[in-house]
PDB file of N, CA and C in Angstrom:
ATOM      1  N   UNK A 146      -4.247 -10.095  -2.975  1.00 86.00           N
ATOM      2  CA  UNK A 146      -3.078 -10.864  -3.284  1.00 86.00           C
ATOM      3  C   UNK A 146      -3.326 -11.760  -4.486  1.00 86.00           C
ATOM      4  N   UNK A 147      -4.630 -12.138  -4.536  1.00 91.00           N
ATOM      5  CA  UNK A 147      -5.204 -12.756  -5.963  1.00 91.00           C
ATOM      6  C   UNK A 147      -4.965 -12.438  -7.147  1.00 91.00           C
ATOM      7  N   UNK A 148      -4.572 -10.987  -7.512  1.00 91.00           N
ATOM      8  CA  UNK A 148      -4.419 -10.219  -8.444  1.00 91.00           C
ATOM      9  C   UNK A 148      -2.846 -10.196  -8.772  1.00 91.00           C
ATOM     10  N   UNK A 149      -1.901 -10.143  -7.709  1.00 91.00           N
ATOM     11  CA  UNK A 149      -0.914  -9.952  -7.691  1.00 91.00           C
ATOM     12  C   UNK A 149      -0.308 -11.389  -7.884  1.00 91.00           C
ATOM     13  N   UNK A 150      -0.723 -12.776  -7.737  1.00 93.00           N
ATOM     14  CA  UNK A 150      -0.077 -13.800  -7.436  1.00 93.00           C
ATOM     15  C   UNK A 150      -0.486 -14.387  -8.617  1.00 93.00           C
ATOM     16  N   UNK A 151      -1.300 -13.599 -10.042  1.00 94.00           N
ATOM     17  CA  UNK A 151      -1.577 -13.998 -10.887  1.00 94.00           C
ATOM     18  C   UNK A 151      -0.831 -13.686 -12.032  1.00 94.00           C
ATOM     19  N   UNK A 152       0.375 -13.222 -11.560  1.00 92.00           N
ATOM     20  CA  UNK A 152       1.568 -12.986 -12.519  1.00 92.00           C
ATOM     21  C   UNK A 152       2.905 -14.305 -12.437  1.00 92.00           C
ATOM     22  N   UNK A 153       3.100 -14.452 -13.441  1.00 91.00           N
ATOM     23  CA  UNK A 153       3.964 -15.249 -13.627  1.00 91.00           C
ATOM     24  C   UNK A 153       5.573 -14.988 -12.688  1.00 91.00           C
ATOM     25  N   UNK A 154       5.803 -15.166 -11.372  1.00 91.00           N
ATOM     26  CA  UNK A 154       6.914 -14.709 -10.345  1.00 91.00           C
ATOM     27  C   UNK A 154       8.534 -15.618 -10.828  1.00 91.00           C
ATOM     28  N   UNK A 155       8.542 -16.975 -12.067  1.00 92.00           N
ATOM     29  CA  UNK A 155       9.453 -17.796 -12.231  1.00 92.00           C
ATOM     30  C   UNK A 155       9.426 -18.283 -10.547  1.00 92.00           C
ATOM     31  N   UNK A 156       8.341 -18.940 -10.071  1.00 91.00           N
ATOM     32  CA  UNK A 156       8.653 -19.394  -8.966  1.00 91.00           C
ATOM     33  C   UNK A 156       9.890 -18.758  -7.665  1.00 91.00           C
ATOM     34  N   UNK A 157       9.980 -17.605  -7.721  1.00 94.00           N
ATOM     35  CA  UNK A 157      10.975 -16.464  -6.967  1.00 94.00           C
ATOM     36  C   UNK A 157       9.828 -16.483  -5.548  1.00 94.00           C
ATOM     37  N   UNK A 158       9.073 -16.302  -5.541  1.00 95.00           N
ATOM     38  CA  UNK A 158       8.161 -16.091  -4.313  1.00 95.00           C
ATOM     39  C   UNK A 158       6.857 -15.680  -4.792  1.00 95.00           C
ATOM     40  N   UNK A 159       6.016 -15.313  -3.562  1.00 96.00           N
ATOM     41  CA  UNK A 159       4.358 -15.248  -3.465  1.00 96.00           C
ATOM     42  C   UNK A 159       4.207 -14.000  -2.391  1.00 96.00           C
ATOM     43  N   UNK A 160       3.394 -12.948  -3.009  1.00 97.00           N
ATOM     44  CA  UNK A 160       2.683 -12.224  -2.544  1.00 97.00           C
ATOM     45  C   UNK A 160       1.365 -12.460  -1.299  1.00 97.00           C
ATOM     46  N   UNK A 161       2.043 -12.232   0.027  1.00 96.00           N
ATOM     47  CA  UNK A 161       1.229 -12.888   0.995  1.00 96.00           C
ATOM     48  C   UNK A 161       0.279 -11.300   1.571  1.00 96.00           C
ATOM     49  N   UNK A 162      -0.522 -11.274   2.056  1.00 96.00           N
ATOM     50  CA  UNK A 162      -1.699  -9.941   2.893  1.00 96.00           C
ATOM     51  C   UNK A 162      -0.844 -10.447   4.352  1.00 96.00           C
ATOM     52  N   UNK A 163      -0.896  -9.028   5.040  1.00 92.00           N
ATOM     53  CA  UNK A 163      -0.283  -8.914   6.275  1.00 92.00           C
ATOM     54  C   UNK A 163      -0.998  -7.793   7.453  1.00 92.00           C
ATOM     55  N   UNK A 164      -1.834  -7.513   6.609  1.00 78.00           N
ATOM     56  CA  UNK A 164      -2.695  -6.357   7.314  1.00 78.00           C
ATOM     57  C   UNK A 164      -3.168  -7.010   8.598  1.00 78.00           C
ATOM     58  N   UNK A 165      -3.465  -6.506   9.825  1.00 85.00           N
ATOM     59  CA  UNK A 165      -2.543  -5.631  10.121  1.00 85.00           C
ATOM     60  C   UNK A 165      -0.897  -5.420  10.405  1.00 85.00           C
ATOM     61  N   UNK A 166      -0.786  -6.290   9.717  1.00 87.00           N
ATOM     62  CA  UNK A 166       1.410  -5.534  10.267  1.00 87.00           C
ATOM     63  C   UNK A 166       1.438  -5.020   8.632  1.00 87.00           C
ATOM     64  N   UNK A 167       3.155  -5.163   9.007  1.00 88.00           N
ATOM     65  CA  UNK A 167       3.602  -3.958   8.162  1.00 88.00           C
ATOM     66  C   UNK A 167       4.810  -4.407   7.276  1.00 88.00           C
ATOM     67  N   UNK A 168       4.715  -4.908   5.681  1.00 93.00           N
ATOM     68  CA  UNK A 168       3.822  -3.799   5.197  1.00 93.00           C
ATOM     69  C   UNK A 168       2.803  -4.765   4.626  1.00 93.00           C
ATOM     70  N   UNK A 169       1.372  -4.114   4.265  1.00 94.00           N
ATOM     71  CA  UNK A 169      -0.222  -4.471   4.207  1.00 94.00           C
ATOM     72  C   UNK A 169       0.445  -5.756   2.497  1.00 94.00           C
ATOM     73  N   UNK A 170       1.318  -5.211   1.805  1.00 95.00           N
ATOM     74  CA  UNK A 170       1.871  -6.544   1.460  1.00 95.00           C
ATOM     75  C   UNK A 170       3.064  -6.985   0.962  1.00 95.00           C
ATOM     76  N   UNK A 171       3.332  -8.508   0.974  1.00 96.00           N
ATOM     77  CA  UNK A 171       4.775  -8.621   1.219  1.00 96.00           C
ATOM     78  C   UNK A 171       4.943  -9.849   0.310  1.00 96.00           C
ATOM     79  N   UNK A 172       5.909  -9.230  -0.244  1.00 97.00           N
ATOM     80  CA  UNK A 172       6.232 -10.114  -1.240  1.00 97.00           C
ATOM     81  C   UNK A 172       7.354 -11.710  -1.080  1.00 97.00           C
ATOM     82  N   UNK A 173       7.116 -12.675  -0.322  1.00 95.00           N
ATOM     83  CA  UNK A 173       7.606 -13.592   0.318  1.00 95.00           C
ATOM     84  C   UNK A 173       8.677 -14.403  -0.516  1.00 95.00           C
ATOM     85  N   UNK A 174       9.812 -14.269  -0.310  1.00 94.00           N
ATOM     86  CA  UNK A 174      10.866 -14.866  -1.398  1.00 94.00           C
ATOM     87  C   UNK A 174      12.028 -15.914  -0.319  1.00 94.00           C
ATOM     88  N   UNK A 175      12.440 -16.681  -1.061  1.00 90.00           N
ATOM     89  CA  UNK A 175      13.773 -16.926  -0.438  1.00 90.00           C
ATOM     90  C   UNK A 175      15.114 -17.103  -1.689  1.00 90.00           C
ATOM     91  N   UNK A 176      14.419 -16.464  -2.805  1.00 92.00           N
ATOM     92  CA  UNK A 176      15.308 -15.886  -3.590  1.00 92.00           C
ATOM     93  C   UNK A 176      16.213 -14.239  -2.975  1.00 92.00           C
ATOM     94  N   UNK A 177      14.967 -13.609  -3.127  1.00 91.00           N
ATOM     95  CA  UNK A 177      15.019 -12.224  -2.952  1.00 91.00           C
ATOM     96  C   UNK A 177      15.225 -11.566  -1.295  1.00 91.00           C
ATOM     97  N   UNK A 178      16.182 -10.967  -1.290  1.00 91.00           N
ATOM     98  CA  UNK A 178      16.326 -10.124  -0.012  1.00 91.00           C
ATOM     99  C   UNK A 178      16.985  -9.149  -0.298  1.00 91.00           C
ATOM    100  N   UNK A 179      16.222  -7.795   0.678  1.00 93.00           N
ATOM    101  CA  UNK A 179      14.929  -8.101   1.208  1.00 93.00           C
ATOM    102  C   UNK A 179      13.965  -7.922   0.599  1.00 93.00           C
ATOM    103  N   UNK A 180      12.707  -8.710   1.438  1.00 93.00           N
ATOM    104  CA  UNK A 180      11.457  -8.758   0.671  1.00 93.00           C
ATOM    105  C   UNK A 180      10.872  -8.143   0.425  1.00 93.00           C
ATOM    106  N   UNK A 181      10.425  -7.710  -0.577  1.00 95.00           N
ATOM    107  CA  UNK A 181       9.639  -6.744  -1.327  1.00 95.00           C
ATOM    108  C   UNK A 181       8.399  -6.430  -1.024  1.00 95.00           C
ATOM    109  N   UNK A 182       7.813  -4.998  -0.460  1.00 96.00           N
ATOM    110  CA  UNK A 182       6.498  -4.818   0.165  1.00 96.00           C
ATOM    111  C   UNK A 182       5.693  -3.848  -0.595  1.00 96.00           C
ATOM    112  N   UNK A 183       4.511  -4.081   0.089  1.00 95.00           N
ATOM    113  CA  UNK A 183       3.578  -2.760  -0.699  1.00 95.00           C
ATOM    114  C   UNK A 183       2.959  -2.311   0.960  1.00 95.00           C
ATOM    115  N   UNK A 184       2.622  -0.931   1.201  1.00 92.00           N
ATOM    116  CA  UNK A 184       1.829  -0.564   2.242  1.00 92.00           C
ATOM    117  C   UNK A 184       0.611   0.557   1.697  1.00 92.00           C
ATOM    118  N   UNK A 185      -0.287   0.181   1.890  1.00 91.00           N
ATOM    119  CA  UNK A 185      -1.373   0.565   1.438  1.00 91.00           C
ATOM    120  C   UNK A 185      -2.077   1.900   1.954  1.00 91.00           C
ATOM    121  N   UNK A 186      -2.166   3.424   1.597  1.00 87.00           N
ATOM    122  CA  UNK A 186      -2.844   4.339   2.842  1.00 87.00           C
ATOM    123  C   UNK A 186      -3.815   4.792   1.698  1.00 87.00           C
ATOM    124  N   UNK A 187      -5.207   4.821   2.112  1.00 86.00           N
ATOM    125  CA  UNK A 187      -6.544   5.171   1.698  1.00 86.00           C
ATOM    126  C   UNK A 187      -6.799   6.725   2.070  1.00 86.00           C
ATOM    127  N   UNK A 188      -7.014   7.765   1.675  1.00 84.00           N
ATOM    128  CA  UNK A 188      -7.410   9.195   1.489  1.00 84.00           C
ATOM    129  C   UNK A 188      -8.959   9.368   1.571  1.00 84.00           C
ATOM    130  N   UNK A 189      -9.670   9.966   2.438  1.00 83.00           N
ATOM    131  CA  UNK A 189     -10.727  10.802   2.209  1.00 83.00           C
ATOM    132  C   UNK A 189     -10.362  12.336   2.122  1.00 83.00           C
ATOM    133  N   UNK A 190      -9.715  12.931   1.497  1.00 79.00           N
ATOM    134  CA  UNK A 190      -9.535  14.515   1.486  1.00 79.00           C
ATOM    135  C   UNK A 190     -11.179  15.449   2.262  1.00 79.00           C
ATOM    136  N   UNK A 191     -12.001  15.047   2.169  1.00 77.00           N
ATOM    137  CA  UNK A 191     -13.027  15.816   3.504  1.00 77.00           C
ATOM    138  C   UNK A 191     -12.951  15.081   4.859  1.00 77.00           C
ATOM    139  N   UNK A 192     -12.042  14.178   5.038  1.00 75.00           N
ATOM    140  CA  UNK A 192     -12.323  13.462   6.316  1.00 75.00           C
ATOM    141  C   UNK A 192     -12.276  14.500   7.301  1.00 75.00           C
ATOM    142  N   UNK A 193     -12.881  14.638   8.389  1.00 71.00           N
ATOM    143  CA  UNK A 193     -12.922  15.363   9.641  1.00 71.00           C
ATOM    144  C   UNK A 193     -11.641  14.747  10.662  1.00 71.00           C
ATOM    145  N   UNK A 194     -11.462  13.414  10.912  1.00 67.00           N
ATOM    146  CA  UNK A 194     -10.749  12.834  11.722  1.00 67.00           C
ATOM    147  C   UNK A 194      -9.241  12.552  11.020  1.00 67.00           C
ATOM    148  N   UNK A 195      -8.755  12.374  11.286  1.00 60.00           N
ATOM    149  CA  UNK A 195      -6.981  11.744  10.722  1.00 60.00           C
ATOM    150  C   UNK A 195      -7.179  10.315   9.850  1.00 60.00           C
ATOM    151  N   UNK A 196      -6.900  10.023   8.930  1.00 55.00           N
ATOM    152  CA  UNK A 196      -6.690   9.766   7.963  1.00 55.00           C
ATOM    153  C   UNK A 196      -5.652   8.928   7.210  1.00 55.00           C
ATOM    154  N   UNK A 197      -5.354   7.866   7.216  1.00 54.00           N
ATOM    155  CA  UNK A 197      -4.141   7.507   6.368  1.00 54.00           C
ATOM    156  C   UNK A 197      -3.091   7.876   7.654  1.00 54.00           C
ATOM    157  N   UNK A 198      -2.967   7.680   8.538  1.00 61.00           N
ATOM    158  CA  UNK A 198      -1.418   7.738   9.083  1.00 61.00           C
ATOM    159  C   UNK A 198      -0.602   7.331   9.149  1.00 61.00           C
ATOM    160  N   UNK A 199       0.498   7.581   9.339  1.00 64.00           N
ATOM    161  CA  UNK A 199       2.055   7.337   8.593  1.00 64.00           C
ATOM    162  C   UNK A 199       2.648   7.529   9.832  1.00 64.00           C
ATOM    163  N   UNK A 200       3.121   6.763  10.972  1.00 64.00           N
ATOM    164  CA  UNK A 200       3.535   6.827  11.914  1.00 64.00           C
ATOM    165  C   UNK A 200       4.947   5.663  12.091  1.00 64.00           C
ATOM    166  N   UNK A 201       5.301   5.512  10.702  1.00 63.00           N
ATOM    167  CA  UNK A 201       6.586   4.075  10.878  1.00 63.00           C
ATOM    168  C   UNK A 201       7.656   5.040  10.402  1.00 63.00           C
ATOM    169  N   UNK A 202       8.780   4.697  11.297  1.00 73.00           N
ATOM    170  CA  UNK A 202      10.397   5.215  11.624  1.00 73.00           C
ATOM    171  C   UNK A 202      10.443   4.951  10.033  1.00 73.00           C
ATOM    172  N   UNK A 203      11.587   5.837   9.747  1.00 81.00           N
ATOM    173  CA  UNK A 203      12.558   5.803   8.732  1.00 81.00           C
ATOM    174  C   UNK A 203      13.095   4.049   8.779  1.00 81.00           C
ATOM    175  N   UNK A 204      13.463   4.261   9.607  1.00 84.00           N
ATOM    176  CA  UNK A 204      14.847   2.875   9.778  1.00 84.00           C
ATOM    177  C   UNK A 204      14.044   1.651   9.386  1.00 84.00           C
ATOM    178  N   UNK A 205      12.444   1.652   9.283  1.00 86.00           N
ATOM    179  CA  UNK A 205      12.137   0.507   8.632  1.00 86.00           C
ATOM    180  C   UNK A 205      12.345   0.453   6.535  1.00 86.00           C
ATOM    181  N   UNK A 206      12.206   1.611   6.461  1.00 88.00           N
ATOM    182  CA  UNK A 206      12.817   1.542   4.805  1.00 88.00           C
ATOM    183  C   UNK A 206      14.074   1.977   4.459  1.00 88.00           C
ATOM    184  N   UNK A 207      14.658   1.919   5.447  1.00 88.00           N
ATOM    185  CA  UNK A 207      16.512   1.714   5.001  1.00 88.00           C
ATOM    186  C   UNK A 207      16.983   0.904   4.017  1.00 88.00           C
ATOM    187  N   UNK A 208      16.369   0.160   3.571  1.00 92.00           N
ATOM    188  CA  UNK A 208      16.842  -0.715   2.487  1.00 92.00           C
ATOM    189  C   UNK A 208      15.575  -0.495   1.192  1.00 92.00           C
ATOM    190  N   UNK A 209      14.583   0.585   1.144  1.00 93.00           N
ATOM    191  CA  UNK A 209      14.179   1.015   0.505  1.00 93.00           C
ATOM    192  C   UNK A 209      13.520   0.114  -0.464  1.00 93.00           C
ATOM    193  N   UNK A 210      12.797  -0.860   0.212  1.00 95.00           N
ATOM    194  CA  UNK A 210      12.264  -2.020  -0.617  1.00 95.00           C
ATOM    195  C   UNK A 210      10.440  -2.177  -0.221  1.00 95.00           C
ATOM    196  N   UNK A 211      10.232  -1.420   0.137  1.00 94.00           N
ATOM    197  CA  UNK A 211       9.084  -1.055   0.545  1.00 94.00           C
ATOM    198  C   UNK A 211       8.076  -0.037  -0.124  1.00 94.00           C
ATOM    199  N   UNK A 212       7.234   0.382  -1.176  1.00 96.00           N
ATOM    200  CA  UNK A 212       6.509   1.029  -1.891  1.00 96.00           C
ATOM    201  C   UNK A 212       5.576   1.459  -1.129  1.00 96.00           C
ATOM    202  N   UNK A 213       5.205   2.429  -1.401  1.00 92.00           N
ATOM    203  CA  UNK A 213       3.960   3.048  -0.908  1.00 92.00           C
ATOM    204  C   UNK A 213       2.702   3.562  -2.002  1.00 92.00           C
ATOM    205  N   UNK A 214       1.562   2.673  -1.544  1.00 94.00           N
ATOM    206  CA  UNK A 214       0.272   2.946  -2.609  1.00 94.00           C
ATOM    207  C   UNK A 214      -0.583   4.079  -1.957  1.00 94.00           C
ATOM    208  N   UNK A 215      -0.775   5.153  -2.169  1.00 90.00           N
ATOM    209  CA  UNK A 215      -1.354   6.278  -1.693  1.00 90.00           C
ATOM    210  C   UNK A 215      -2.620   6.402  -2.806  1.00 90.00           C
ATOM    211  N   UNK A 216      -4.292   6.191  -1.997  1.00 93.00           N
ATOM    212  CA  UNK A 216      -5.259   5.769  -2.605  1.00 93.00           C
ATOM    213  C   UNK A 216      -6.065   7.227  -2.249  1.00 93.00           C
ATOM    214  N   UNK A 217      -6.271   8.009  -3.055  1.00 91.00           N
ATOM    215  CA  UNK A 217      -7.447   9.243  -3.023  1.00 91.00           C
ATOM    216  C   UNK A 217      -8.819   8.914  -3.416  1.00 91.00           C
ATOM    217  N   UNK A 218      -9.577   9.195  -2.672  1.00 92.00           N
ATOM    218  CA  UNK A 218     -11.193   8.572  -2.694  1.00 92.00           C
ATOM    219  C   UNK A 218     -12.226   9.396  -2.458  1.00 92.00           C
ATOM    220  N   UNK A 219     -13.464   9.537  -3.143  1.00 92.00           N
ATOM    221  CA  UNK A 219     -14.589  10.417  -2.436  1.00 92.00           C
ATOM    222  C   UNK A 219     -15.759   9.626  -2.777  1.00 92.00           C
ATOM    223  N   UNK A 220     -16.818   9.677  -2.276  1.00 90.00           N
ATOM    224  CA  UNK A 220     -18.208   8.980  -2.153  1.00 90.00           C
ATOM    225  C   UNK A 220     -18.487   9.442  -3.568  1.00 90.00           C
ATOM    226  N   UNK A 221     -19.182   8.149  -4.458  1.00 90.00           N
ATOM    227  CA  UNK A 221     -19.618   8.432  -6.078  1.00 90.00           C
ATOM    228  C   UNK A 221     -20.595   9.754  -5.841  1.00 90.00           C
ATOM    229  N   UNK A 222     -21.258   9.729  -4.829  1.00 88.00           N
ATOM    230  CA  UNK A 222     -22.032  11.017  -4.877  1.00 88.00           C
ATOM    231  C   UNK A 222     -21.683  11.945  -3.792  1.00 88.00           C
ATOM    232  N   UNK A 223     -22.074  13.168  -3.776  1.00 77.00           N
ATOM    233  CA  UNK A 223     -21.377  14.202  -2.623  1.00 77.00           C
ATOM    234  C   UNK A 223     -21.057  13.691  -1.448  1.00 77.00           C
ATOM    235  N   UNK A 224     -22.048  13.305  -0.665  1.00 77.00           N
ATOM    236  CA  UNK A 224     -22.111  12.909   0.448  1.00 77.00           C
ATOM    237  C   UNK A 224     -22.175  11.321   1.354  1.00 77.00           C
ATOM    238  N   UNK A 225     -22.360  10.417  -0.454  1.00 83.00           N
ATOM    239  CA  UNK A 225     -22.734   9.085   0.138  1.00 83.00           C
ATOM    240  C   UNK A 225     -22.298   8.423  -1.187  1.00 83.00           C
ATOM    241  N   UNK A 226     -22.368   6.668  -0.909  1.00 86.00           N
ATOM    242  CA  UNK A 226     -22.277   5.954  -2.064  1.00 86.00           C
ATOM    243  C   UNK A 226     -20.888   5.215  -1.792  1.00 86.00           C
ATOM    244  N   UNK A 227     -20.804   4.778  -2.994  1.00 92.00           N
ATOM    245  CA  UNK A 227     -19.637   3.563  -2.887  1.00 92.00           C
ATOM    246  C   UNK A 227     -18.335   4.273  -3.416  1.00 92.00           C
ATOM    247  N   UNK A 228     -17.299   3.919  -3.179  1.00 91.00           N
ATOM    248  CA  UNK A 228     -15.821   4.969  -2.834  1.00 91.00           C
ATOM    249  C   UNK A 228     -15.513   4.796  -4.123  1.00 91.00           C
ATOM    250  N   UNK A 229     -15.337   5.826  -4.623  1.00 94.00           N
ATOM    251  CA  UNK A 229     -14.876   6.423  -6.548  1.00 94.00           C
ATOM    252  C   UNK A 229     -12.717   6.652  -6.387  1.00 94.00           C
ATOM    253  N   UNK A 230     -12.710   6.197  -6.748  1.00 94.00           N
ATOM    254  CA  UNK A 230     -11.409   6.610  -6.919  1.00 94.00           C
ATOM    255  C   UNK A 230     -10.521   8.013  -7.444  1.00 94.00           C
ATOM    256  N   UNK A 231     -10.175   8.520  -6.990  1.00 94.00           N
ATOM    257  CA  UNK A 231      -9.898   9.868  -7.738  1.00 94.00           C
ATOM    258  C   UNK A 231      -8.544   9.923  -7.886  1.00 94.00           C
ATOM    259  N   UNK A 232      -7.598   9.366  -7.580  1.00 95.00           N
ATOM    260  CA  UNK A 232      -6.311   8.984  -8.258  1.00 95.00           C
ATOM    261  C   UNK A 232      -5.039   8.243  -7.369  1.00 95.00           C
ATOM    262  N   UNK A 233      -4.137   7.442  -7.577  1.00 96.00           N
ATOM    263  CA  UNK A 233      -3.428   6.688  -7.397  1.00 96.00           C
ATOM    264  C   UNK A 233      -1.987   7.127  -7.501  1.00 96.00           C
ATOM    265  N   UNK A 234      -1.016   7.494  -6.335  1.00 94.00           N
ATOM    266  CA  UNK A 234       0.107   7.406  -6.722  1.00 94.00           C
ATOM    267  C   UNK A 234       1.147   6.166  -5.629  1.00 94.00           C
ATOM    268  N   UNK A 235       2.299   5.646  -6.290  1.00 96.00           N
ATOM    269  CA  UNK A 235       2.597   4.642  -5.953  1.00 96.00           C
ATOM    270  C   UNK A 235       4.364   5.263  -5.873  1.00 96.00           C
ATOM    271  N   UNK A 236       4.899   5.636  -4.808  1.00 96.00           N
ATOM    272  CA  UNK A 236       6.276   5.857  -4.624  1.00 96.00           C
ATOM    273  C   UNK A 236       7.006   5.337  -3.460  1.00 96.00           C
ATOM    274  N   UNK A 237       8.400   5.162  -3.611  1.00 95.00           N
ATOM    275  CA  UNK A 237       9.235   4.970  -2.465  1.00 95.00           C
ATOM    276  C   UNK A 237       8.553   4.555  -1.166  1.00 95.00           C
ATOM    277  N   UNK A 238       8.852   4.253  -0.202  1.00 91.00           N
ATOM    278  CA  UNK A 238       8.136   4.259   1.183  1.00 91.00           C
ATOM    279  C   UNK A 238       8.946   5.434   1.849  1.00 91.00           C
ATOM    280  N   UNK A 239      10.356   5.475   1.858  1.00 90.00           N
ATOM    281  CA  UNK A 239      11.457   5.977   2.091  1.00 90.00           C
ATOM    282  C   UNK A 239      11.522   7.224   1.673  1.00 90.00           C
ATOM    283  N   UNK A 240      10.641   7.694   0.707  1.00 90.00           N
ATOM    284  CA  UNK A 240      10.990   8.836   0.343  1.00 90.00           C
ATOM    285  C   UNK A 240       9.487   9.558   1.246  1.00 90.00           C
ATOM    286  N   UNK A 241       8.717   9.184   1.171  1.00 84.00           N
ATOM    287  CA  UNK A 241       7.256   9.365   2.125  1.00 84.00           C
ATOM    288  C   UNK A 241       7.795   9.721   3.829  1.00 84.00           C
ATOM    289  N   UNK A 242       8.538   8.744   4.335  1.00 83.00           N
ATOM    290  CA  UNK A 242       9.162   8.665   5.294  1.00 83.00           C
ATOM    291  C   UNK A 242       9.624   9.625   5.648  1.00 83.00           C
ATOM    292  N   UNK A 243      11.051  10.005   4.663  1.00 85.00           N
ATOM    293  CA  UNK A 243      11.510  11.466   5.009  1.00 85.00           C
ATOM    294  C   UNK A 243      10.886  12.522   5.163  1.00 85.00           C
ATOM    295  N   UNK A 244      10.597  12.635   3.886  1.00 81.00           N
ATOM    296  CA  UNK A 244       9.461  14.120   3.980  1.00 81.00           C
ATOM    297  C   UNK A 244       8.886  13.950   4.905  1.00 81.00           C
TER     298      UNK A 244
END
């Protein structure tokens, strides 16, 4: 939220962490409604177990103010090491939802 609260907002609101609820972040206004979120899902593409799940109703992004950061990751080296990023996409929540 450090990163995010280091933008100039014209005093509109503050980017608060909510993990665990939903969404992982929320953009806190009493200008703005509704409040503007980010939800965060992390990728291991070799994971063995489930992964990133996506188990929230439609009816929470009905008002489609909710983003989704979808994080792809693999160990810097084959099997081990510190998590490398392998690419970033950032869409709709709502449109994630449907599909």
């Amino acid at each position: 939220m450090e990163l995010l609260n280091k933008h100039d907002w014209n005093n509109m609101g503050e980017w608060i962490r909510q993990d665990p609820g939903f969404p992982d972040a929320l953009f806190k206004s009493n200008t703005i409604s509704p409040n503007l979120g980010i939800e965060i899902k992390a990728w291991f593409p070799f994971a063995t177990e489930i992964t990133a799940r996506f188990k929230d109703s439609i009816t929470i992004f009905s008002q489609d103010n909710i983003d989704m950061a979808l994080i792809a990751w693999l160990p810097e080296n084959v099997i081990w090491g510190k998590p490398k990023i392998i690419d970033v996409l950032v869409v709709s929540g709502k449109s994630v939802a449907e599909a």
